[in-house]
């Protein structure tokens, strides 16, 4: 009916049909498209058969064919479109539609065959300027809807594919088809729904829109190689799975594709680069020219390039050194259509190289430093060696000194481990230093006392030094200690043990000892001598004393007065001798340090009274007066009563002896601070000033008294001084010749320290 | 009459003892050393013994020790008469059982008699 349009559509349709089958890539897709085109041609142009005259049969047959094609057409297009767009899911869903469609077609035929649907009533043919037209029936509406739905579905699928595709060519192709398909879609909507609403019958529009569609497709085939460059078969994932920055260029060096590795490397996405010249991604123009003239031309000459180095430019302008692999890209017909370049970032590699260079320079510098340090250290070492030598020399000197000392030296550390034992010690102990050094002193050295008792560790001077930091000297230990040698023999030793402290820290102790065997022997001899002497001297003196006594007592007859006097003289002289011997013996004992001091609570007043009582005869004989004055309440103090008694005795005897008849002697006792002071004064001869310094000397008797009083040993004051000083007191005097003398002595109220000696003085 | 046994090696002192003690009314026996003292003790028991310390053969301390070890002589008053006088000797004597200690050169015979009388009371 719409003859012109139909012819137009027919021609364009045939043209596209032929084009597709010549140029298209043979596949299922192409077949469906061909089917679609055939259906389309049928729908649009079957009416032309009616040109051969109105014939009911032809009309009916053409109608049947037309409607059948009308049903099939959208289906075929959809199949094609889904395949083309790679819309697998859509395709699968669509397959369900096919049986439904088949049923529908069967139904239509059945209905038609039974004349239920009136397809076309010939009487309803209307003549329009552009041709004749039949009124559209209800069936046509259904078909219209059916077509529209499918085309809509196709459009959706195609638009979806378009959005998903990254391939610009593919995109262009899809765009074409979408637009192309949109035309008949909208047209059919318009023809079947919109225009009739407004009362317009525009049937011919269908053919026109179809024709446009065919032409568009044809153009797409030519221009965009529709079906030819089937990039839809190359999936996105494959692209992106290539490990390397992938660039696909065409023969004009225009970028066709890049993958996401490339994007990672340079920052450019495929979309940005498609259609751009390859130069865009090169760092500079010269690099590109160089690459093009050498590498690219080689690749295009079918040489595969491996490892060419050049520099790309990132989107931010950074230099990216790359290594390129390139080869030619062919289509399925082996026509070269482009070049594939795969680029690898060698920036890190370059960095590593630079890094290594820097490192090696660093190492070199370090080596120089080391050399310098080494030299410095050698210098230090030399200095140290020198110092060490000096110290060693000193040490040798010290050791030589120590070894040459006649006394034994043993030093220990703070734990009592022996660290030094000198030669003298070795000899005295009859041991070897190397056997003793390193051992604890108490384990290798035994100390015994005079009675043979082994000194327990806590009493040993070394222990006292190390634990209590106490010094021991022979003053305390005297002849007490002996070392017991390994062979059992004894070494009497005068031992001095001192702790060594530095900065309040105990470092160890030093023991110095001396062989005192001789001294002890001498001491023993002295003791024996003293004993012997005292006995040998005294025995005859006792005899003299007793015989004189018996004679005077008349035990062997009466004596005349003169005889009596003579015997008395013997007695007096004897007493003098006895006193002298006693004094001498006492002094010897004092000097050998063996006086026992036996402090007891002593009442000094009592002592004084006792002494005065003893001397009563003498001072009464001389008609001297004794005056005792006790100041304060004198407490009893801890003193050795025997010794202090001797003191009073000596001082009082002196006072009496060196004072004339009828002289006055005063005794007084007072407390002065922490001492008790005793004072004995007389108004006698006094001591001449020139002699006052010698008064306490042994055997000293002042000039002025020797002439007058021949009796006197000169030992009295010496003894007194020794006793007072051993008691912790002081003795002093003042005197004026012919006026008198006053002797003072103090005794501490705290008393005397007990001193272990061996002898007391004799009374 | 009280009997006194004297051990003394010096002849002069011994004579002096004898004369004075006899005069004081004592019966005196004498020995010249420690051994003799023991021998004599076996013959008679004195009321008092005076022992000199320094004697030949056996000195006073040894004799004293021996005497005191015999029970029947344990309680006889014994005076140690010495010319020593060191405290150790005094202590030694007393610890060995001496009743008293005198120093011959310091004590007069008169005082000795007094001491004896006191001890025999």
PDB file of C-alpha atoms in Angstrom, chain A residues 147-157 185-186 189:
ATOM      1  CA  UNK A 147       7.603  -5.731  19.303  1.00  0.00           C
ATOM      2  CA  UNK A 148       7.902  -2.675  21.466  1.00  0.00           C
ATOM      3  CA  UNK A 149       8.594  -4.708  24.571  1.00  0.00           C
ATOM      4  CA  UNK A 150      11.336  -6.622  22.891  1.00  0.00           C
ATOM      5  CA  UNK A 151      12.975  -3.645  21.398  1.00  0.00           C
ATOM      6  CA  UNK A 152      12.821  -1.989  24.780  1.00  0.00           C
ATOM      7  CA  UNK A 153      14.526  -4.984  26.306  1.00  0.00           C
ATOM      8  CA  UNK A 154      17.155  -4.841  23.590  1.00  0.00           C
ATOM      9  CA  UNK A 155      17.776  -1.198  24.171  1.00  0.00           C
ATOM     10  CA  UNK A 156      18.243  -1.804  27.843  1.00  0.00           C
ATOM     11  CA  UNK A 157      20.705  -4.599  27.169  1.00  0.00           C
ATOM     12  CA  UNK A 185      11.113   1.324  18.312  1.00  0.00           C
ATOM     13  CA  UNK A 186       9.836   4.796  18.676  1.00  0.00           C
ATOM     14  CA  UNK A 189       5.160   3.196  19.293  1.00  0.00           C
TER      15      UNK A 189
END
